[in-house]
Amino acid sequence: MTDDAEIKRLQGRLRKRERELRERDRRLRETQARLAALEASTALAVGRRLAAAARRPGLGLIALPRDLYRMAKGRAPGGGTAQTTPGRAGSNWPELRGEVGQDERLLFGASLRPSGRPVVAGVFTATTREALSEHAHVVALRPFDAGVAVDQADPDIVLFEAAACAAGHPWAYLGDAAAADRQRALLAVREAARPLDRPVVLWHNARPSPGLPALGWDEVVDAAPGAVPTSADLDRMIR
């Protein structure tokens, strides 16, 4: 091969790499712009305020109506003017945080899910959650925001473990007439899952309450006491 031919070959490879870099740069800019729009969105701001209020039920809940009113008027919760995320000096690239917090994961779980792994939202014991996390992305539901979490995470399945509805757990006494707040939370979960066409399933591996299996589940799966759903079980239950 002559020197001229080698130079032309290298120039062709260089132009090809330049085109690939320009395409990657364009995609990266689009992705960062979408992320910046999400961070500036009203849904994320409201979600952060709700999560902050839930962490501080006293002062947080008292200040929540005021903060939401200020957000509706275009002001920041602290009293200042709400600002959009600025870009870097001399650049069109938006300035983004380097990490995603738990509040954002709850609000945008569907877009943050690991590729190729199902998303399982529900109520689990620590043992079951650890076992499920080996082959699924697990979103734990809490009674006070379970419906919102299901709506935003868009899971493949909503799974309630009966053993996690026993005394000592956040969903304790679900199925008992006295636990009306838990029943309302479950109703919110079903209402959020229905338009997504996601099944709400009871993994019946304990008997904490006689009324638990009769709460309108899409499916009740009888399991041995303390049994943990396997990957094959999830595949069968997911529609």
XYZ file of C-alpha atoms in Angstrom:
239
model
C 0.000 0.000 0.000
C 1.395 3.406 -1.016
C 1.728 6.331 1.350
C -1.071 8.243 -0.435
C -3.457 5.311 -0.111
C -2.629 4.932 3.570
C -3.217 8.647 4.167
C -6.607 8.481 2.426
C -7.574 5.423 4.450
C -6.660 7.144 7.716
C -8.473 10.317 6.678
C -11.598 8.268 5.946
C -11.431 6.626 9.367
C -10.938 10.028 10.986
C -14.005 11.484 9.263
C -16.045 8.458 10.324
C -14.965 8.875 13.960
C -15.780 12.588 13.806
C -19.304 11.818 12.578
C -19.779 9.282 15.385
C -18.566 11.785 17.984
C -20.918 14.474 16.672
C -23.850 12.048 16.862
C -22.951 11.020 20.412
C -22.564 14.659 21.392
C -26.006 15.448 19.972
C -27.615 12.562 21.875
C -25.871 13.546 25.093
C -27.100 17.133 24.778
C -30.663 15.944 24.183
C -30.525 13.615 27.185
C -29.145 16.295 29.481
C -31.761 18.760 28.262
C -34.520 16.264 29.088
C -33.031 15.675 32.538
C -32.836 19.419 33.128
C -36.499 19.742 32.166
C -37.403 16.978 34.625
C -35.491 18.655 37.442
C -37.281 21.938 36.716
C -40.707 20.317 36.419
C -43.561 21.070 38.769
C -44.143 17.349 39.397
C -40.628 16.911 40.754
C -40.853 20.057 42.884
C -44.170 18.945 44.377
C -42.807 15.450 44.970
C -39.801 16.819 46.813
C -42.010 18.941 49.042
C -44.270 15.967 49.813
C -41.280 13.764 50.619
C -39.766 16.463 52.840
C -43.068 16.914 54.664
C -43.358 13.156 55.190
C -39.899 13.037 56.750
C -40.893 15.816 59.184
C -44.591 15.207 59.918
C -44.780 18.090 62.383
C -43.366 21.250 60.835
C -43.264 19.747 57.347
C -47.011 19.164 57.095
C -47.768 22.567 58.600
C -45.610 24.337 56.015
C -46.728 22.193 53.069
C -49.855 24.201 52.037
C -47.876 27.449 52.169
C -45.044 25.998 50.075
C -47.431 24.588 47.465
C -49.182 27.961 47.233
C -45.857 29.720 46.678
C -44.926 27.207 44.004
C -48.239 27.854 42.250
C -47.401 31.577 42.292
C -43.970 30.936 40.799
C -41.976 31.450 43.982
C -39.544 29.090 45.653
C -40.698 27.399 48.905
C -38.195 29.427 50.920
C -39.819 32.704 49.861
C -37.590 33.651 46.922
C -38.290 33.522 43.229
C -38.175 30.099 41.608
C -35.316 29.824 39.143
C -34.613 27.450 36.321
C -31.440 25.417 36.325
C -28.653 27.581 34.921
C -26.246 26.357 32.294
C -22.498 26.428 32.558
C -20.848 29.731 31.828
C -20.265 30.118 28.098
C -22.005 26.833 27.299
C -25.430 25.620 26.223
C -25.101 22.551 28.400
C -27.430 22.486 31.425
C -25.905 22.134 34.871
C -27.147 18.885 36.422
C -26.639 17.228 39.766
C -24.253 14.318 39.730
C -26.578 11.922 41.522
C -30.252 11.006 41.748
C -31.890 10.996 45.160
C -34.552 8.705 46.583
C -37.307 11.258 45.918
C -36.466 11.326 42.201
C -36.324 7.531 42.109
C -39.843 7.383 43.494
C -41.090 9.969 41.031
C -39.310 8.682 37.943
C -38.762 5.031 38.728
C -39.850 3.892 35.283
C -37.109 5.850 33.511
C -34.490 4.901 36.111
C -35.140 1.174 36.082
C -32.207 -1.100 35.256
C -32.546 -2.381 31.704
C -33.719 -5.949 31.341
C -34.881 -6.270 34.956
C -38.516 -6.170 36.078
C -39.648 -3.491 38.504
C -41.491 -4.891 41.515
C -43.302 -2.449 43.778
C -44.820 -3.681 46.967
C -44.599 -4.575 50.622
C -41.864 -6.967 51.717
C -39.955 -8.229 54.699
C -36.244 -7.453 54.716
C -35.410 -11.033 53.725
C -37.762 -11.038 50.751
C -36.647 -7.624 49.573
C -33.010 -8.706 49.614
C -33.832 -11.876 47.679
C -35.928 -10.038 45.075
C -33.249 -7.400 44.521
C -31.003 -10.071 43.017
C -33.185 -10.304 39.900
C -35.511 -7.266 40.041
C -35.581 -3.576 40.861
C -37.551 -3.302 44.110
C -39.656 -0.273 45.090
C -40.916 -0.461 48.675
C -44.373 1.027 49.250
C -45.250 2.971 52.373
C -48.857 3.490 53.453
C -48.792 7.293 53.310
C -47.684 7.597 49.650
C -48.166 4.126 48.149
C -50.579 5.203 45.405
C -48.315 8.036 44.245
C -45.279 5.744 44.239
C -47.045 3.160 42.061
C -48.262 5.804 39.628
C -44.796 7.302 39.198
C -42.702 4.117 39.279
C -44.909 2.231 36.764
C -43.851 -1.207 38.065
C -44.351 -4.466 36.219
C -46.200 -5.866 39.230
C -47.414 -4.737 42.648
C -46.720 -7.485 45.160
C -47.822 -7.555 48.794
C -46.138 -10.129 51.004
C -48.480 -11.348 53.733
C -45.583 -11.767 56.167
C -44.884 -8.025 55.812
C -48.444 -7.237 56.941
C -47.881 -8.702 60.403
C -47.393 -6.715 63.596
C -44.220 -4.661 63.667
C -44.295 -3.724 59.974
C -45.572 -0.466 58.385
C -48.522 -2.336 56.820
C -49.379 -4.192 60.027
C -52.968 -5.402 60.461
C -53.897 -4.904 56.808
C -57.169 -6.794 56.472
C -58.392 -6.001 59.985
C -61.437 -3.770 60.222
C -59.619 -1.541 62.715
C -56.836 -0.728 60.212
C -58.974 1.497 57.989
C -56.021 3.692 57.008
C -54.190 0.667 55.599
C -57.262 -0.351 53.607
C -57.484 3.147 52.117
C -53.799 2.996 51.195
C -54.344 -0.341 49.441
C -57.312 1.142 47.578
C -55.055 3.980 46.364
C -52.557 1.375 45.152
C -55.232 -0.474 43.181
C -56.540 2.759 41.669
C -53.011 3.675 40.568
C -52.252 0.213 39.165
C -55.519 -0.199 37.238
C -54.884 2.360 34.442
C -51.344 0.992 34.100
C -52.780 -2.526 33.698
C -50.497 -3.835 36.433
C -51.568 -6.751 38.641
C -51.844 -6.275 42.399
C -50.955 -9.656 43.896
C -50.915 -11.058 47.418
C -48.023 -13.434 48.144
C -49.789 -15.412 50.865
C -46.858 -16.800 52.871
C -48.283 -15.943 56.305
C -51.666 -15.596 58.013
C -51.497 -12.252 59.854
C -55.191 -11.427 59.340
C -58.126 -13.605 58.232
C -59.490 -10.783 56.085
C -56.272 -10.192 54.139
C -56.984 -12.550 51.181
C -60.416 -10.959 50.621
C -59.226 -7.413 49.876
C -59.816 -7.507 46.123
C -56.446 -8.759 44.883
C -55.996 -9.576 41.214
C -54.403 -12.824 42.348
C -53.684 -14.573 45.636
C -50.689 -16.887 45.463
C -50.575 -19.399 48.308
C -47.018 -20.063 49.447
C -45.313 -21.919 52.242
C -44.760 -19.925 55.444
C -41.815 -17.593 54.938
C -41.362 -18.582 51.280
C -39.784 -15.980 48.984
C -40.906 -15.407 45.357
C -38.397 -16.688 42.832
C -37.601 -15.242 39.427
C -39.868 -17.878 37.862
C -42.691 -16.864 40.225
C -42.346 -13.237 39.144
C -42.368 -14.164 35.454
C -45.580 -16.116 35.952
C -47.343 -13.375 37.939
C -46.366 -10.506 35.637
C -48.845 -10.116 32.817
